Coordinates of C-alpha atoms in Angstrom, one line a residue:
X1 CA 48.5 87.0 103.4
X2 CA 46.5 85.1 100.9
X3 CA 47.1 83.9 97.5
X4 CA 46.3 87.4 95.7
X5 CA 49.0 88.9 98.2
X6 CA 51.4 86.3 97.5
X7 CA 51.2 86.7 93.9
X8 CA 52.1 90.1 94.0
X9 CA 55.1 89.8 96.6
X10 CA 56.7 86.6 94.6
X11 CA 57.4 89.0 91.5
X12 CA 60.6 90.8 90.8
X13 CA 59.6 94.4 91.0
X14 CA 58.2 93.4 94.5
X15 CA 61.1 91.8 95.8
X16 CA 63.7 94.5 95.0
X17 CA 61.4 97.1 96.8
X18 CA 61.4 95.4 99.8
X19 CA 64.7 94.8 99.4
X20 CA 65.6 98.8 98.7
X21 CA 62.9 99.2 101.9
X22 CA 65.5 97.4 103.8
X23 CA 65.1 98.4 107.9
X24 CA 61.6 99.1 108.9
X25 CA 61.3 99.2 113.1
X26 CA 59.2 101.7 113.3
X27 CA 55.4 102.9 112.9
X28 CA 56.8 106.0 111.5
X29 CA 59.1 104.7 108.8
X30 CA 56.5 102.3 107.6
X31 CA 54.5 105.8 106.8
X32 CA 57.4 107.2 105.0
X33 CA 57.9 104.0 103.2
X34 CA 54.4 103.8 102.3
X35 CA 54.3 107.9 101.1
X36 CA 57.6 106.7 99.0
X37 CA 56.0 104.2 97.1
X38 CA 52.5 106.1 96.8
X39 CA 54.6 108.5 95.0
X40 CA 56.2 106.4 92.4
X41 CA 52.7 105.2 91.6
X42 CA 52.7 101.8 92.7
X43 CA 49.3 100.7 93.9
X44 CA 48.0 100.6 97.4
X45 CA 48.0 96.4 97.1
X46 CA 51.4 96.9 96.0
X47 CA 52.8 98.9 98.5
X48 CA 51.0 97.1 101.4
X49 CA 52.3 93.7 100.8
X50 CA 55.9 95.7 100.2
X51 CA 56.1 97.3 103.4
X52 CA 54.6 94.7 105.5
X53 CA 57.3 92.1 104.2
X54 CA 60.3 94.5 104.9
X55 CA 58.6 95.4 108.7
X56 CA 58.9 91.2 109.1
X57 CA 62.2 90.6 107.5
X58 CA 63.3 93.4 110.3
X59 CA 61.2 91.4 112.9
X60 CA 62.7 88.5 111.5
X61 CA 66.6 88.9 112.3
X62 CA 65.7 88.6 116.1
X63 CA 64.9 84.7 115.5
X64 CA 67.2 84.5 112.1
X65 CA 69.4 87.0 111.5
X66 CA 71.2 88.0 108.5
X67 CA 69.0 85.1 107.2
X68 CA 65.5 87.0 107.7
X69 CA 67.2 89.8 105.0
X70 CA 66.0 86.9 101.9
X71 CA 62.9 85.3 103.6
X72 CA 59.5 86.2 103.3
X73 CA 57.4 86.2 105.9
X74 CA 53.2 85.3 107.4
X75 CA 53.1 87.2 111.2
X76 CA 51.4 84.0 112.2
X77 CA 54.6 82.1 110.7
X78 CA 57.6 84.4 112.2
X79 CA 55.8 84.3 115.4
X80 CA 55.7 80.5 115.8
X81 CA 59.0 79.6 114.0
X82 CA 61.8 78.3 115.6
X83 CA 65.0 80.4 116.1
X84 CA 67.8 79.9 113.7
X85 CA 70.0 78.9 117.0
X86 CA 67.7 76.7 118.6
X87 CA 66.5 74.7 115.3
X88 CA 70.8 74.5 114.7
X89 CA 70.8 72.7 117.8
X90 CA 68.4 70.1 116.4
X91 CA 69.9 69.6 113.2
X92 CA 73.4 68.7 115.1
X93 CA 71.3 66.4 117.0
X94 CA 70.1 64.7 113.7
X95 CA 73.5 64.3 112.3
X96 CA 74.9 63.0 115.6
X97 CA 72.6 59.9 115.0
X98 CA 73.4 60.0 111.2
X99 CA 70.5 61.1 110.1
X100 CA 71.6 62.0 106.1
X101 CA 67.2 62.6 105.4
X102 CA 64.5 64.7 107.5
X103 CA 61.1 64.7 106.4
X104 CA 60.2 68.5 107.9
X105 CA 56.1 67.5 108.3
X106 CA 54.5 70.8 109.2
X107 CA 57.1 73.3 108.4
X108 CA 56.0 76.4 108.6
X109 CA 57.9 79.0 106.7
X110 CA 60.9 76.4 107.3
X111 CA 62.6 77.9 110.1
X112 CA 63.8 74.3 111.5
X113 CA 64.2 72.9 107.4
X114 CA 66.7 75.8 106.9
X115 CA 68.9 74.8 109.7
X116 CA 68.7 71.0 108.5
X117 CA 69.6 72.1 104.8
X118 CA 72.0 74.0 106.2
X119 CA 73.9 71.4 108.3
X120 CA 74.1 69.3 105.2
X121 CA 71.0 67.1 105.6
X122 CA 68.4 66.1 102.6
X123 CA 64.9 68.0 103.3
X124 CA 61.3 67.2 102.4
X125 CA 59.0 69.9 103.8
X126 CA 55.6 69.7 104.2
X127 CA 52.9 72.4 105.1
X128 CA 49.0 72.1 105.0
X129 CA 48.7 75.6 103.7
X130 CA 49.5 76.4 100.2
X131 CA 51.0 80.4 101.2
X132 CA 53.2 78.7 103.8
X133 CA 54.1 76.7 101.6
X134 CA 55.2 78.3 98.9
X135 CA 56.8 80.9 101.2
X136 CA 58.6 78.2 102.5
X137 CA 59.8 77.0 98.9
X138 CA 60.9 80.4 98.1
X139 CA 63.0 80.7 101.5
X140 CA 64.9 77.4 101.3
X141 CA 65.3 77.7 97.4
X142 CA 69.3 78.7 97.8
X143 CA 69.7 75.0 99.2
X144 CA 68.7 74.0 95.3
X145 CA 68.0 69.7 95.1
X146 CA 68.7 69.2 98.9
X147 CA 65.2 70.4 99.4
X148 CA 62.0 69.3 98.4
X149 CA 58.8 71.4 99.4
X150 CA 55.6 70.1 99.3
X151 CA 51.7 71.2 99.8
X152 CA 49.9 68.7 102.0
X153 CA 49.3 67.0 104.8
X154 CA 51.7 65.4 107.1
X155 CA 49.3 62.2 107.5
X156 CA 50.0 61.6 103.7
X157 CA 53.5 62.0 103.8
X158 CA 54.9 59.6 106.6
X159 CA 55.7 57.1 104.1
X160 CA 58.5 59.2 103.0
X161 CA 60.9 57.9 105.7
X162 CA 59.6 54.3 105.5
X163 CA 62.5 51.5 105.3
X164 CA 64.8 54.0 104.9
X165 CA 67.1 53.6 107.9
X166 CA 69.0 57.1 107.8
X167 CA 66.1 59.1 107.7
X168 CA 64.1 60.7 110.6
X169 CA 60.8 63.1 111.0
X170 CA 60.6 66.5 112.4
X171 CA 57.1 66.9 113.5
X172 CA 56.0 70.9 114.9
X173 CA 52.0 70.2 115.3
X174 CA 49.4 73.0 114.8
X175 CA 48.8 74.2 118.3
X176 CA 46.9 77.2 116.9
X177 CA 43.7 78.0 114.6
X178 CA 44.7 78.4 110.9
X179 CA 45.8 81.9 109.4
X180 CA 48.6 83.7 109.0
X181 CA 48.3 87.0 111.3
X182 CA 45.5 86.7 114.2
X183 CA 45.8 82.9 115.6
X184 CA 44.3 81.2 119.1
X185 CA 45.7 78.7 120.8
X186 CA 44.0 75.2 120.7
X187 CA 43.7 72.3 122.6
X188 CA 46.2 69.5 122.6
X189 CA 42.9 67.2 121.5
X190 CA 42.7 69.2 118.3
X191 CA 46.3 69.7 117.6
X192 CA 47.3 68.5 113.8
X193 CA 48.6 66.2 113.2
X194 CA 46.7 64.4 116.6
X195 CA 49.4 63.3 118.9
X196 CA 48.3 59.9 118.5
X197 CA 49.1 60.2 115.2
X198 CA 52.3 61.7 116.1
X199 CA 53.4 59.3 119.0
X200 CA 52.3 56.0 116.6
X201 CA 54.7 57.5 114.4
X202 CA 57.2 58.1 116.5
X203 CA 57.6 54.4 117.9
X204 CA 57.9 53.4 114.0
X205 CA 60.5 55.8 113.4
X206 CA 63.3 58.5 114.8
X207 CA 61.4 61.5 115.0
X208 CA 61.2 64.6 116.9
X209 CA 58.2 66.6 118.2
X210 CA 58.2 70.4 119.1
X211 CA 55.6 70.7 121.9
X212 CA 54.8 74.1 123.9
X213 CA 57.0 73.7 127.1
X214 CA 53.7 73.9 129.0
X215 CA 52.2 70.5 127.5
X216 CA 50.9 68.0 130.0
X217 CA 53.6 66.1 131.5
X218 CA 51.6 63.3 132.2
X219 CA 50.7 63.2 128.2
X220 CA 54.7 62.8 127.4
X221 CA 55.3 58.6 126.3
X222 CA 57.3 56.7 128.8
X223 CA 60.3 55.7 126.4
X224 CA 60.7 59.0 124.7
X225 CA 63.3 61.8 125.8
X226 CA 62.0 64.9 127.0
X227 CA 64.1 68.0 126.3
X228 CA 62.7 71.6 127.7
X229 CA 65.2 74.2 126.2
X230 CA 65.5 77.3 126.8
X231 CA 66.8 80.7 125.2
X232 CA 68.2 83.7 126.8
X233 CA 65.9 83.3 129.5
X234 CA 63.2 82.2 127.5
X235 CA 61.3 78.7 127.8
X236 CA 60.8 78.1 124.0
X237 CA 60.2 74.6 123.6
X238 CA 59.9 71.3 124.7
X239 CA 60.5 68.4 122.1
X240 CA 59.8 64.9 122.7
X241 CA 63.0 62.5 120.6
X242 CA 62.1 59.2 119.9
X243 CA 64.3 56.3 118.5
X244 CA 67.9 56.8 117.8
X245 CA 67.2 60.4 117.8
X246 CA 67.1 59.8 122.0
X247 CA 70.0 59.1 124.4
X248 CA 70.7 56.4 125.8
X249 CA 69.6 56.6 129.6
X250 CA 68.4 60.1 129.0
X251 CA 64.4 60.6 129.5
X252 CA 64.7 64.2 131.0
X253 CA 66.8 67.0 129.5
X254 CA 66.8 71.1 130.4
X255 CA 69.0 72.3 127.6
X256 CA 70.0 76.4 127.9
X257 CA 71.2 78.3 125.3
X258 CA 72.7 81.5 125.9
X259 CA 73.8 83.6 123.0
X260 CA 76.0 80.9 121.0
X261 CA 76.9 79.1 124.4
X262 CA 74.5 76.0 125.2
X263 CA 74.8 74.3 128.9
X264 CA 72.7 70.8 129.7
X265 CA 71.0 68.8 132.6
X266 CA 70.4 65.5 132.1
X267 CA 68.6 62.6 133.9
X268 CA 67.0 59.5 133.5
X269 CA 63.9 60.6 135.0
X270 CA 62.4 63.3 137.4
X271 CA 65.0 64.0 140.2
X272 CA 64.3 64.3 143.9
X273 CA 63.7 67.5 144.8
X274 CA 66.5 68.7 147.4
X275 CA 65.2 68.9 151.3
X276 CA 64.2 72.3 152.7
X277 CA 66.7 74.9 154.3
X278 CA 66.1 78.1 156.1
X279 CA 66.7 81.1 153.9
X280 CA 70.3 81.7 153.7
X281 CA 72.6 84.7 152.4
X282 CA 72.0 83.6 148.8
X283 CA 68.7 82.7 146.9
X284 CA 69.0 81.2 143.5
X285 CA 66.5 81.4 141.0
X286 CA 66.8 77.9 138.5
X287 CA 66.5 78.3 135.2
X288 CA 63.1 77.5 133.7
X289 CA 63.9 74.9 131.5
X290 CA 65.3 73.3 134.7
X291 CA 62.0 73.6 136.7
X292 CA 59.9 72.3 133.4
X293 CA 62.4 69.2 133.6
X294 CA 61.6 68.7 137.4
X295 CA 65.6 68.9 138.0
X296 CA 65.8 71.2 140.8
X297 CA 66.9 68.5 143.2
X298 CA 69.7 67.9 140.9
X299 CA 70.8 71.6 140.5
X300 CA 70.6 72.1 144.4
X301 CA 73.1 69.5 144.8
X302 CA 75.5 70.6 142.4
X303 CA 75.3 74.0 144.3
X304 CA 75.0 72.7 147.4
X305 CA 72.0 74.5 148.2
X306 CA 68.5 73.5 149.4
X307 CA 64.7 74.6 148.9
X308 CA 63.5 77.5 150.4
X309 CA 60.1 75.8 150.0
X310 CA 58.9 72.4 149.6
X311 CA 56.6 73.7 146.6
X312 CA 58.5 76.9 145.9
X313 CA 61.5 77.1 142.2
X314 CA 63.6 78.8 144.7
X315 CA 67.2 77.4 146.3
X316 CA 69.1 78.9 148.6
X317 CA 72.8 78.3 149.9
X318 CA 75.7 80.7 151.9
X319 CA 77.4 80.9 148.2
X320 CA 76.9 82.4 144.8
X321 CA 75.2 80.3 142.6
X322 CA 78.4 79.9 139.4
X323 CA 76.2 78.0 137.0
X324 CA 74.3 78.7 133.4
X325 CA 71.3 76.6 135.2
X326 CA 70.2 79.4 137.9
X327 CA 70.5 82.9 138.9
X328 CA 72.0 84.1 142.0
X329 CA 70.9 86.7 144.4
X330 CA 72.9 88.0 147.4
X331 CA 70.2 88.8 150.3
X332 CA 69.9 91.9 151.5
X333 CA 67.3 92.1 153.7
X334 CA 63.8 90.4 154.5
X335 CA 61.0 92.9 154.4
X336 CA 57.6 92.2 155.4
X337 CA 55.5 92.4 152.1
X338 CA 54.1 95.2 153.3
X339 CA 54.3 98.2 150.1
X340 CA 54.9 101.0 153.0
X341 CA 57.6 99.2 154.5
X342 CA 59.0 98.1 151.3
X343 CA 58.8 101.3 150.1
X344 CA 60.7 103.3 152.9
X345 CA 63.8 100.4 152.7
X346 CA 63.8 101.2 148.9
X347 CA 64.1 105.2 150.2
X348 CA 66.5 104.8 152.6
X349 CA 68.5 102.5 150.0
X350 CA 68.1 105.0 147.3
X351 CA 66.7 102.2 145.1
X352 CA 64.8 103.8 141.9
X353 CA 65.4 101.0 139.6
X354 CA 63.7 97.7 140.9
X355 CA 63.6 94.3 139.3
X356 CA 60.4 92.4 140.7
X357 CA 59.9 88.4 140.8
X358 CA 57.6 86.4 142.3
X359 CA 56.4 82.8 143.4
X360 CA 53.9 81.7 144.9
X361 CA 52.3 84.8 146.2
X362 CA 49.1 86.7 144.7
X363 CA 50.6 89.9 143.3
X364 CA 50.7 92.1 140.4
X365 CA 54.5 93.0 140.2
X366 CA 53.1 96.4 138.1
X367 CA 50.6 97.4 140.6
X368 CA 53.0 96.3 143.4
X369 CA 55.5 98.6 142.0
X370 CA 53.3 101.7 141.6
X371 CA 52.7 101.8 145.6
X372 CA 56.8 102.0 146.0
X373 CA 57.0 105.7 144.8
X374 CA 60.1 104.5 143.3
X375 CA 63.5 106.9 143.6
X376 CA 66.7 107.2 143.3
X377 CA 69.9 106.2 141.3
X378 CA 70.7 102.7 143.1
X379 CA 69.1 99.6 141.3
X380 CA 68.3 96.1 143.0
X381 CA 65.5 93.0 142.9
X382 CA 62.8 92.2 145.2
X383 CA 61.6 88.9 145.3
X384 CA 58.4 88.5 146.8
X385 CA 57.7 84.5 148.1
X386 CA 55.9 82.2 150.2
X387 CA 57.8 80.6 152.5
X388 CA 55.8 78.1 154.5
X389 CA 52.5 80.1 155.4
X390 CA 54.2 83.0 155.5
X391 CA 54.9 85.7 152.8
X392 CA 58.3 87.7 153.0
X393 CA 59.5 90.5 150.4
X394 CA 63.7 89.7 149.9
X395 CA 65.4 93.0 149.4
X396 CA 68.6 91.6 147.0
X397 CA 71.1 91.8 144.7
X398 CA 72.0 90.3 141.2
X399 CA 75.5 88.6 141.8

């Protein structure tokens, strides 16, 4: 989208179109949108940036829901916002410090800013890029005063929060090239703002810093709180809190969210990993926010299970696994990883649906799965791991 585009999508005519549009999930009812509006006359500009706002409004209610059904939209911006239930969980966090002020400093289309204004909190958002910008203004608009948006840097904004001891940052760094539908990942060096930038500011005041939950561990400052959260099975995020925006004692944190439920690990730092047991009736698979946090030692003692490899995210115990931290699998039988042999315990099973994971182990789990000649009406996982030197295929269940 650029300015010309944004022009013609910020007028009236144009947002009751997409609005009559409504659900777009498909290839095929773009093209009968796009015949639709051809017909009435309306120009080709027209009905492009129509129908592409109504296909990411209906992309849109995956991260916000009934939200996504006023918002406009980049690709590049949906893709990299935050979900409505994960940025609600930082807002909660800010008002648990009493935060009344948050100074949004790379917003986006104001994904996190929308569940700030929303818990009651003053917002000043800041973009770099004049669309995002104003797309952001147009989507937290029904929040009125509360919000300020603003086109600029975040480096000339910090003094926003300075002296003022109820207000805190929300810092989301550029981790990609600029533009609003093909992007590439860059470097942490060339992230903007700079993480030195962010981390001096972040010792100055509360502040928190979405980081992809990949980022260099080592990188991470020694007196901040690291929190890796996760989503439905997803490893979204990692954000680093700083100042009264951390807890007390807290320096690790492997927060999962599972539909309006949210479970948490805590430590004060990295926990000792749990010592090695031979494989058991039950593997359990820890969540990945949990293995980001390095607090797998912690989790195996709470289930009272061990590592099924010194190097290996895998536990294992004679019991279920009855936590929102790991998933459990009952053993069936270990298989050589061997496709042929695999492949006639799957027959003899009458296993045509198969759920393949892996660690530690070269394999494609698509090309695996071709060899298997797959059939049947019986469903169950095969996890294919290195134990020691030696790889084993685990015929299991899901409990």
């Amino acid at each position: 989208m650029d300015m010309s585009e944004l022009r013609t999508v910020l007028t009236p005519e144009a947002l009751r179109a997409i609005d009559e549009l409504g659900e777009i999930g498909s290839t095929d009812a773009a093209a009968r949108a796009v015949l639709r509006l051809r017909a009435e006359g309306r120009s080709p500009d027209f009905v492009s940036a129509v129908v592409g706002q109504a296909r990411l409004r209906t992309k849109g209610r995956a991260k916000f829901g009934e939200f996504a059904d006023r918002m406009l939209f980049t690709r590049a911006g949906l893709e990299q916002a935050t979900r409505l239930g994960v940025a609600a969980r930082h807002a909660g966090r800010m008002r648990s410090a009493g935060i009344g002020h948050v100074s949004d400093l790379g917003c986006g289309i104001g994904g996190d800013a929308l569940a700030f204004a929303g818990a009651g909190l003053r917002v000043t958002a800041v973009d770099a890029d004049e669309v995002t910008a104003a797309l952001a203004a147009y989507n937290l608009a029904p929040f009125g005063s509360d919000v300020e948006v603003r086109h600029g840097f975040a480096e000339d904004h910090a003094s926003l929060v300075a002296g003022d001891g109820a207000a805190a940052v929300w810092l989301d760094p550029a981790r990609r090239t600029a533009g609003h539908s093909e992007t590439r990942r860059v470097s942490a060096d060339d992230y903007s703002p700079s993480l030195d930038w962010a981390f001096a500011l972040a010792e100055r005041v509360p502040t928190g810093i979405k980081l992809g939950p990949a980022h260099d561990r080592d990188a991470i400052p020694a007196d901040v709180e690291a929190q890796w959260v996760s989503a439905d099975g997803d490893v979204v995020e990692l954000v680093l809190w700083s100042g009264s925006l951390a807890r007390e004692g807290v320096r690790r944190a492997a927060l999962v969210i599972r539909g309006d439920r949210a479970h948490e690990l805590t430590a004060p730092a990295d926990t000792e990993d749990a010592e090695v047991r031979e494989l058991c009736a039950y593997v359990h698979e820890p969540d990945g926010a949990v293995i980001r946090a390095r607090l797998i030692g912690d989790l195996a003692r709470r289930l009272g299970a061990g590592m099924l490899d010194p190097h290996i995210a895998y536990l294992t115990s004679d019991a279920p696994a009855d936590s929102p931290f790991a998933a459990s699998f009952r053993v069936r039988e270990v298989l050589p990883m061997n496709p042929k042999a695999i492949g006639a315990a799957l027959k003899k099973a009458g296993i045509g649906r198969l759920e393949i994971k892996k660690r530690g182990v070269d394999v494609d789990p698509a090309a695996f799965r071709k060899k298997l000649n797959l059939r049947g009406s019986g469903e169950a996982t095969l996890i294919l791991v290195r134990i020691g030197d030696k790889r084993h295929a685990l015929l299991a269940d899901r409990v």
